[in-house]
CSV table of C-alpha atoms and ligand atoms in Angstrom, one decimal:
chain,number,residue,atom,x,y,z
A,1,UNK,CA,180.5,23.0,94.7
A,2,UNK,CA,177.5,25.1,93.9
A,3,UNK,CA,177.4,26.8,90.5
A,4,UNK,CA,178.0,30.5,90.9
A,5,UNK,CA,175.1,32.7,89.9
A,6,UNK,CA,176.2,36.0,88.3
A,7,UNK,CA,173.1,36.6,86.3
A,8,UNK,CA,172.4,40.0,88.0
A,9,UNK,CA,175.9,41.3,87.2
A,10,UNK,CA,175.8,40.2,83.6
A,11,UNK,CA,172.4,41.7,83.1
A,12,UNK,CA,173.6,44.9,84.8
A,13,UNK,CA,176.6,45.1,82.3
A,14,UNK,CA,174.4,44.4,79.3
A,15,UNK,CA,175.8,40.9,78.7
A,16,UNK,CA,173.7,38.0,77.5
A,17,UNK,CA,171.8,36.0,80.1
A,18,UNK,CA,170.1,32.6,80.0
A,19,UNK,CA,167.1,34.0,81.9
A,20,UNK,CA,166.1,37.2,83.6
A,21,UNK,CA,167.5,37.7,87.1
A,22,UNK,CA,165.0,38.6,89.8
A,23,UNK,CA,165.2,40.0,93.4
A,24,UNK,CA,162.9,42.2,95.5
A,25,UNK,CA,163.6,45.5,97.2
A,26,UNK,CA,163.1,45.0,100.9
A,27,UNK,CA,163.3,41.2,100.5
A,28,UNK,CA,165.1,40.9,103.8
A,29,UNK,CA,162.5,41.8,106.3
A,30,UNK,CA,159.1,41.3,107.7
A,31,UNK,CA,157.6,39.2,104.9
A,32,UNK,CA,159.8,36.3,106.2
A,33,UNK,CA,158.8,34.5,109.4
A,34,UNK,CA,162.6,33.7,110.0
A,35,UNK,CA,163.2,37.5,110.0
A,36,UNK,CA,160.4,38.2,112.5
A,37,UNK,CA,161.7,35.4,114.8
A,38,UNK,CA,165.1,37.0,115.0
A,39,UNK,CA,163.7,40.5,115.2
A,40,UNK,CA,161.3,39.7,118.1
A,41,UNK,CA,164.2,38.5,120.2
A,42,UNK,CA,166.0,41.8,120.0
A,43,UNK,CA,165.6,45.2,121.5
A,44,UNK,CA,164.8,46.7,118.1
A,45,UNK,CA,165.6,47.2,114.5
A,46,UNK,CA,168.9,49.0,115.2
A,47,UNK,CA,170.3,46.1,117.2
A,48,UNK,CA,169.8,43.9,114.2
A,49,UNK,CA,171.5,46.4,111.9
A,50,UNK,CA,174.4,46.9,114.3
A,51,UNK,CA,175.1,43.2,114.9
A,52,UNK,CA,177.1,41.9,111.9
A,53,UNK,CA,176.4,38.2,112.5
A,54,UNK,CA,172.7,38.8,112.6
A,55,UNK,CA,172.6,41.3,109.7
A,56,UNK,CA,174.5,38.6,107.7
A,57,UNK,CA,171.9,36.0,108.7
A,58,UNK,CA,168.9,38.0,107.7
A,59,UNK,CA,170.6,39.1,104.4
A,60,UNK,CA,170.9,35.4,103.4
A,61,UNK,CA,167.4,34.4,104.5
A,62,UNK,CA,165.6,35.5,101.3
A,63,UNK,CA,168.3,33.8,99.2
A,64,UNK,CA,167.5,30.5,101.0
A,65,UNK,CA,163.7,31.0,101.2
A,66,UNK,CA,162.9,32.7,97.9
A,67,UNK,CA,165.8,31.6,95.7
A,68,UNK,CA,166.3,35.1,94.4
A,69,UNK,CA,169.3,36.0,92.2
A,70,UNK,CA,170.8,38.5,94.6
A,71,UNK,CA,171.3,39.3,98.3
A,72,UNK,CA,171.0,42.9,99.5
A,73,UNK,CA,172.9,43.8,102.7
A,74,UNK,CA,170.6,44.3,105.7
A,75,UNK,CA,171.1,47.8,107.0
A,76,UNK,CA,169.3,51.2,106.5
A,77,UNK,CA,169.8,54.4,104.5
A,78,UNK,CA,169.7,56.3,107.8
A,79,UNK,CA,173.0,55.0,109.0
A,80,UNK,CA,174.7,57.9,107.1
A,81,UNK,CA,172.9,60.8,108.9
A,82,UNK,CA,173.7,59.0,112.2
A,83,UNK,CA,177.4,58.7,111.2
A,84,UNK,CA,177.4,62.4,110.3
A,85,UNK,CA,176.3,63.3,113.8
A,86,UNK,CA,172.5,63.0,113.7
A,87,UNK,CA,171.3,59.9,115.5
A,88,UNK,CA,167.9,58.4,114.8
A,89,UNK,CA,165.4,56.1,116.5
A,90,UNK,CA,163.3,53.5,114.8
A,91,UNK,CA,159.9,53.9,116.4
A,92,UNK,CA,158.1,50.6,116.5
A,93,UNK,CA,155.3,50.5,113.8
A,94,UNK,CA,155.8,54.2,113.0
A,95,UNK,CA,159.2,54.6,111.4
A,96,UNK,CA,162.3,56.7,111.8
A,97,UNK,CA,162.6,59.7,114.1
A,98,UNK,CA,165.5,62.1,114.4
A,99,UNK,CA,165.3,63.9,117.8
A,100,UNK,CA,167.6,66.6,116.5
A,101,UNK,CA,167.3,68.0,112.9
A,102,UNK,CA,169.1,70.4,110.6
A,103,UNK,CA,167.7,73.9,110.4
A,104,UNK,CA,170.5,76.3,109.9
A,105,UNK,CA,173.9,77.0,108.4
A,106,UNK,CA,175.4,76.4,111.9
A,107,UNK,CA,173.7,73.0,112.0
A,108,UNK,CA,175.2,72.1,108.6
A,109,UNK,CA,178.6,73.3,109.8
A,110,UNK,CA,178.4,71.1,112.9
A,111,UNK,CA,178.0,67.9,110.9
A,112,UNK,CA,181.0,65.9,110.0
A,113,UNK,CA,181.7,64.0,106.8
A,114,UNK,CA,181.4,60.3,107.7
A,115,UNK,CA,184.1,57.8,107.3
A,116,UNK,CA,182.2,54.8,106.0
A,117,UNK,CA,184.6,52.0,107.1
A,118,UNK,CA,185.0,53.5,110.6
A,119,UNK,CA,181.6,55.1,111.4
A,120,UNK,CA,179.4,52.4,109.9
A,121,UNK,CA,181.9,49.6,110.5
A,122,UNK,CA,179.1,47.2,111.6
A,123,UNK,CA,177.6,47.1,108.1
A,124,UNK,CA,181.0,46.9,106.5
A,125,UNK,CA,181.7,43.9,108.7
A,126,UNK,CA,178.3,42.4,107.8
A,127,UNK,CA,179.2,42.7,104.1
A,128,UNK,CA,182.5,40.9,104.7
A,129,UNK,CA,180.7,38.1,106.6
A,130,UNK,CA,177.9,37.8,104.1
A,131,UNK,CA,180.2,37.7,101.1
A,132,UNK,CA,182.1,34.9,102.7
A,133,UNK,CA,179.0,33.0,103.7
A,134,UNK,CA,177.4,33.4,100.2
A,135,UNK,CA,180.6,32.1,98.6
A,136,UNK,CA,179.6,33.3,95.2
A,137,UNK,CA,176.1,31.7,95.4
A,138,UNK,CA,174.6,35.1,94.3
A,139,UNK,CA,175.9,38.6,94.0
A,140,UNK,CA,175.7,40.9,97.1
A,141,UNK,CA,174.2,44.3,96.6
A,142,UNK,CA,175.3,47.2,98.7
A,143,UNK,CA,173.3,50.4,98.9
A,144,UNK,CA,172.9,53.9,100.1
A,145,UNK,CA,170.2,56.6,100.1
A,146,UNK,CA,170.8,59.4,97.6
A,147,UNK,CA,171.8,62.8,98.9
A,148,UNK,CA,168.4,64.4,98.5
A,149,UNK,CA,166.5,61.6,100.3
A,150,UNK,CA,168.9,61.7,103.2
A,151,UNK,CA,168.7,65.5,103.3
A,152,UNK,CA,164.9,65.2,103.4
A,153,UNK,CA,165.0,63.0,106.6
A,154,UNK,CA,167.7,65.2,108.2
A,155,UNK,CA,165.7,68.3,107.8
A,156,UNK,CA,162.2,66.9,108.4
A,157,UNK,CA,163.2,64.6,111.3
A,158,UNK,CA,160.8,61.8,110.2
A,159,UNK,CA,158.8,60.5,107.4
A,160,UNK,CA,156.2,63.0,106.0
A,161,UNK,CA,153.5,63.2,103.3
A,162,UNK,CA,154.8,66.5,102.0
A,163,UNK,CA,158.4,66.9,103.3
A,164,UNK,CA,157.5,70.6,103.2
A,165,UNK,CA,160.2,71.5,105.8
A,166,UNK,CA,162.9,69.9,103.6
A,167,UNK,CA,161.5,71.5,100.5
A,168,UNK,CA,161.2,74.9,102.2
A,169,UNK,CA,164.9,74.7,103.1
A,170,UNK,CA,165.8,74.5,99.4
A,171,UNK,CA,164.0,77.8,98.8
A,172,UNK,CA,165.0,79.7,102.0
A,173,UNK,CA,168.6,78.5,102.3
A,174,UNK,CA,169.8,77.3,98.9
A,175,UNK,CA,173.5,77.9,99.8
A,176,UNK,CA,173.4,75.9,103.1
A,177,UNK,CA,171.3,73.3,101.3
A,178,UNK,CA,174.0,72.8,98.7
A,179,UNK,CA,176.7,72.6,101.4
A,180,UNK,CA,174.7,70.0,103.2
A,181,UNK,CA,174.1,68.0,100.0
A,182,UNK,CA,177.8,68.1,99.4
A,183,UNK,CA,178.7,66.8,102.9
A,184,UNK,CA,176.2,64.0,102.5
A,185,UNK,CA,177.6,63.1,99.1
A,186,UNK,CA,181.1,62.8,100.4
A,187,UNK,CA,179.9,60.7,103.3
A,188,UNK,CA,178.0,58.4,100.9
A,189,UNK,CA,181.0,58.1,98.7
A,190,UNK,CA,183.2,57.0,101.6
A,191,UNK,CA,180.6,54.5,102.7
A,192,UNK,CA,179.9,52.9,99.3
A,193,UNK,CA,183.6,52.7,98.5
A,194,UNK,CA,184.1,50.8,101.8
A,195,UNK,CA,181.1,48.6,100.9
A,196,UNK,CA,182.8,47.7,97.6
A,197,UNK,CA,186.2,47.1,99.3
A,198,UNK,CA,184.4,44.7,101.7
A,199,UNK,CA,182.9,42.8,98.8
A,200,UNK,CA,179.7,44.4,97.6
A,201,UNK,CA,179.2,43.4,93.9
A,202,UNK,CA,176.8,46.2,92.9
A,203,UNK,CA,175.7,49.4,94.6
A,204,UNK,CA,172.1,50.6,94.5
A,205,UNK,CA,171.3,54.3,95.2
A,206,UNK,CA,167.8,54.9,96.5
A,207,UNK,CA,166.3,58.3,95.9
A,208,UNK,CA,163.0,57.4,97.5
A,209,UNK,CA,161.8,60.9,97.7
A,210,UNK,CA,162.8,62.1,94.3
A,211,UNK,CA,159.2,62.4,93.1
A,212,UNK,CA,158.3,65.2,95.5
A,213,UNK,CA,160.7,67.8,94.0
A,214,UNK,CA,159.7,69.9,91.0
A,215,UNK,CA,161.9,69.0,88.0
A,216,UNK,CA,164.0,72.1,88.1
A,217,UNK,CA,164.8,71.6,91.8
A,218,UNK,CA,165.5,67.9,91.2
A,219,UNK,CA,168.0,69.0,88.5
A,220,UNK,CA,169.7,71.5,90.8
A,221,UNK,CA,169.7,69.7,94.2
A,222,UNK,CA,169.6,66.0,93.5
A,223,UNK,CA,171.0,65.0,90.1
A,224,UNK,CA,174.4,66.7,90.3
A,225,UNK,CA,175.2,64.9,93.5
A,226,UNK,CA,174.0,61.5,92.2
A,227,UNK,CA,176.2,62.3,89.2
A,228,UNK,CA,179.2,62.8,91.5
A,229,UNK,CA,178.6,59.4,93.0
A,230,UNK,CA,178.2,57.7,89.7
A,231,UNK,CA,181.3,59.3,88.3
A,232,UNK,CA,183.4,58.2,91.3
A,233,UNK,CA,182.2,54.6,91.2
A,234,UNK,CA,183.9,52.6,88.5
A,235,UNK,CA,184.7,49.5,90.4
A,236,UNK,CA,181.2,47.9,90.3
A,237,UNK,CA,177.9,48.5,88.5
A,238,UNK,CA,175.6,51.2,90.0
A,239,UNK,CA,171.8,51.2,90.0
A,240,UNK,CA,170.0,54.5,90.4
A,241,UNK,CA,166.4,54.2,91.6
A,242,UNK,CA,164.7,57.6,91.8
A,243,UNK,CA,161.2,56.9,92.9
A,244,UNK,CA,158.6,59.1,91.2
A,245,UNK,CA,161.1,61.0,89.1
A,246,UNK,CA,159.5,60.2,85.8
A,247,UNK,CA,160.3,63.7,84.7
A,248,UNK,CA,164.1,63.0,85.1
A,249,UNK,CA,164.3,59.8,83.2
A,250,UNK,CA,166.2,61.3,80.2
A,251,UNK,CA,168.7,62.9,82.5
A,252,UNK,CA,169.1,59.7,84.6
A,253,UNK,CA,169.8,58.0,81.3
A,254,UNK,CA,172.8,60.3,80.9
A,255,UNK,CA,174.4,59.4,84.3
A,256,UNK,CA,177.4,57.1,84.4
A,257,UNK,CA,175.4,54.3,85.9
A,258,UNK,CA,174.7,50.8,84.5
A,259,UNK,CA,171.1,50.2,85.8
A,260,UNK,CA,168.1,52.4,86.2
A,261,UNK,CA,165.3,51.4,88.6
A,262,UNK,CA,161.7,52.1,87.6
A,263,UNK,CA,158.7,52.4,89.8
A,264,UNK,CA,155.3,51.1,88.8
A,265,UNK,CA,154.1,54.4,87.5
A,266,UNK,CA,156.7,54.5,84.8
A,267,UNK,CA,155.8,52.8,81.5
A,268,UNK,CA,158.5,50.3,80.4
A,269,UNK,CA,158.5,51.2,76.7
A,270,UNK,CA,158.4,55.0,77.4
A,271,UNK,CA,161.2,54.6,79.9
A,272,UNK,CA,163.3,52.6,77.5
A,273,UNK,CA,162.9,55.3,74.9
A,274,UNK,CA,163.8,58.1,77.3
A,275,UNK,CA,166.6,56.3,79.0
A,276,UNK,CA,168.1,54.8,75.9
A,277,UNK,CA,169.6,51.4,75.1
A,278,UNK,CA,172.8,51.7,77.1
A,279,UNK,CA,171.3,51.1,80.5
A,280,UNK,CA,169.8,48.0,82.1
A,281,UNK,CA,166.3,48.6,83.4
A,282,UNK,CA,165.1,47.2,86.8
A,283,UNK,CA,161.5,47.0,88.1
A,284,UNK,CA,158.7,47.6,88.1
A,285,UNK,CA,155.9,45.3,89.3
A,286,UNK,CA,153.3,47.0,91.4
A,287,UNK,CA,153.9,45.7,95.0
A,288,UNK,CA,150.2,45.8,95.5
A,289,UNK,CA,149.7,43.2,92.7
A,290,UNK,CA,151.2,40.7,95.1
A,291,UNK,CA,148.0,40.8,97.1
A,292,UNK,CA,146.1,39.5,94.0
A,293,UNK,CA,145.4,35.8,93.3
A,294,UNK,CA,148.3,33.8,91.9
A,295,UNK,CA,146.8,33.4,88.4
A,296,UNK,CA,146.7,37.2,88.1
A,297,UNK,CA,150.2,37.5,89.5
A,298,UNK,CA,151.5,35.0,86.9
A,299,UNK,CA,149.7,36.7,84.1
A,300,UNK,CA,150.9,40.2,85.0
A,301,UNK,CA,154.5,39.0,85.6
A,302,UNK,CA,154.6,37.4,82.1
A,303,UNK,CA,153.1,40.6,80.7
A,304,UNK,CA,155.9,42.6,82.3
A,305,UNK,CA,158.6,40.3,81.1
A,306,UNK,CA,157.3,40.5,77.5
A,307,UNK,CA,157.3,44.2,77.5
A,308,UNK,CA,160.7,44.7,79.0
A,309,UNK,CA,162.2,41.9,76.8
A,310,UNK,CA,165.2,39.8,77.5
A,311,UNK,CA,168.0,42.3,77.0
A,312,UNK,CA,169.3,44.6,79.7
A,313,UNK,CA,166.6,43.8,82.2
A,314,UNK,CA,166.4,42.8,85.9
A,315,UNK,CA,163.0,41.9,87.3
A,316,UNK,CA,162.0,43.5,90.6
A,317,UNK,CA,159.1,45.4,92.1
A,318,UNK,CA,158.5,49.1,91.6
A,319,UNK,CA,159.3,49.7,95.2
A,320,UNK,CA,159.9,47.7,98.4
A,321,UNK,CA,157.7,44.7,99.1
A,322,UNK,CA,155.0,45.5,101.7
A,323,UNK,CA,155.5,43.7,105.0
A,324,UNK,CA,152.1,41.9,105.1
A,325,UNK,CA,152.4,40.5,101.6
A,326,UNK,CA,151.6,36.7,101.6
A,327,UNK,CA,154.9,34.8,101.3
A,328,UNK,CA,153.4,32.4,98.7
A,329,UNK,CA,152.6,35.2,96.4
A,330,UNK,CA,156.2,36.6,96.7
A,331,UNK,CA,157.4,33.1,95.8
A,332,UNK,CA,154.9,33.0,92.9
A,333,UNK,CA,156.4,36.3,91.6
A,334,UNK,CA,160.0,35.0,91.7
A,335,UNK,CA,159.2,31.5,90.3
A,336,UNK,CA,157.2,33.0,87.4
A,337,UNK,CA,160.1,35.1,86.4
A,338,UNK,CA,162.5,32.2,86.7
A,339,UNK,CA,160.3,29.8,84.7
A,340,UNK,CA,159.5,32.2,81.9
A,341,UNK,CA,160.3,30.7,78.6
A,342,UNK,CA,162.8,32.9,76.8
A,343,UNK,CA,162.8,30.9,73.6
A,344,UNK,CA,159.2,31.9,73.0
A,345,UNK,CA,160.1,35.4,72.1
A,346,UNK,CA,163.3,34.8,70.1
B,1,CP3,O1,165.9,43.9,102.0
B,1,CP3,C1,166.4,45.1,101.8
B,1,CP3,O2,166.0,45.8,100.9
B,1,CP3,C2,167.6,45.5,102.6
B,1,CP3,C3,167.4,46.3,103.7
B,1,CP3,C4,166.8,47.7,103.7
B,1,CP3,C5,166.1,48.2,104.8
B,1,CP3,N1,165.8,49.6,104.5
B,1,CP3,C6,165.7,47.5,106.0
B,1,CP3,C7,164.6,48.0,106.8
B,1,CP3,C8,167.0,48.7,102.7
B,1,CP3,C9,167.6,48.7,101.4
B,1,CP3,C10,166.3,49.9,103.3
B,1,CP3,C11,166.3,51.2,102.6
B,1,CP3,C12,165.5,52.3,103.1
B,1,CP3,N2,165.2,52.6,104.4
B,1,CP3,C13,164.9,53.2,102.3
B,1,CP3,C14,165.0,53.3,100.8
B,1,CP3,C15,164.1,52.3,100.1
B,1,CP3,C16,162.6,52.7,100.1
B,1,CP3,O3,161.9,52.0,100.7
B,1,CP3,O4,162.3,53.8,99.6
B,1,CP3,C17,164.2,54.1,103.1
B,1,CP3,C18,163.3,55.3,102.7
B,1,CP3,C19,164.4,53.7,104.4
B,1,CP3,C20,164.0,54.4,105.7
B,1,CP3,C21,163.2,53.5,106.5
B,1,CP3,N3,163.6,52.4,107.2
B,1,CP3,C22,161.8,53.7,106.9
B,1,CP3,C23,160.9,54.8,106.4
B,1,CP3,C24,161.5,52.6,107.7
B,1,CP3,C25,160.1,52.4,108.4
B,1,CP3,C26,159.1,51.9,107.5
B,1,CP3,C27,159.0,50.4,107.6
B,1,CP3,O5,159.2,49.7,106.6
B,1,CP3,O6,158.8,49.9,108.7
B,1,CP3,C28,162.6,51.8,107.9
B,1,CP3,C29,162.7,50.6,108.7
B,1,CP3,C30,163.2,49.3,108.0
B,1,CP3,N4,164.3,49.3,107.2
B,1,CP3,C31,162.7,48.0,108.1
B,1,CP3,C32,163.6,47.2,107.4
B,1,CP3,C33,163.5,45.7,107.3
B,1,CP3,C34,161.6,47.6,109.0
B,1,CP3,C35,162.0,47.7,110.4
B,1,CP3,C36,161.6,46.5,111.3
B,1,CP3,O7,162.0,45.4,111.1
B,1,CP3,O8,160.9,46.8,112.3
């Protein structure tokens, strides 16, 4: 039988590890030819998400191909808005689009609180299948978007450079905004609890649009809802990745989570100081560095590992891997982390 790899979980909990665990955000996706082959046979992205056997297959592809130390379930953060009553389309080579958006108190009232196991049952089933197929080979990460990031898509209706409609809503309708944030939070909670019940070993919360809020609004409209989620999740370790929220690192360090994700703008040593020693840090290699030559990649990966140190650290990128990244360079990143000689720095 294969030896079980629980490096990620031990690092998340602050236990000693023989080497630094490594995985990549968006590792299951277009960087892999195996993914593109399956994807091209289907009607679209959503068919892949909603077919548990296929979602299971593409979740395991990067574990086979890259030998990473974790699998992350293949789905999307936008399943929650859909489960609440706001369907989306994934427009080929453009991104998500919500035909209907939230603009008023009445719109907020019309949304339901999702029941994760029932309304997003296909992903819950995909977790069950994946967990069984992995058989302990590596931990399985479940995930959700954070309330603010989902709110941003639900108001704006699509991606945006400024998310000014979503930000405007916070100023014009603060009460309705809080009510929506609370409904989203309860939906997320139901969903991540169902993920854990189905076998997810760790939950990562993505606040991809954290960095567009002013610090005070982040403190009022995002953090308290993330805190609710962290407080309610004591079954498995939780990772909070708030992209661009350098201003909130101290507060994120106070959350009841085990891991804090850093983007590539955040200095490791400054982050460690602000966040404290009680959290594991995850990140933060610039995904663009994976377009450099492999000698540069190896040099920069070693630099990153030296700065973060061996304790309470999970190697990853500072955001998702870009779809056109050369696969050999992704492998070079993973292999360099795995080959790094720990003893050198003891
Ligand atoms: O490998 C993994 O990380 C697991 C799967 C995963 C996907 N999306 C698959 C996906 C995860 C964890 C996500 C999270 C997600 N989705 C986030 C948070 C992380 C981040 O990047 O900040 C966000 C903001 C989304 C919303 C989303 N989904 C956008 C904006 C897009 C279009 C942009 C793009 O990359 O094409 C998606 C589509 C999407 N989600 C793809 C994948 C593999 C590409 C779709 C395809 O195959 O055509």
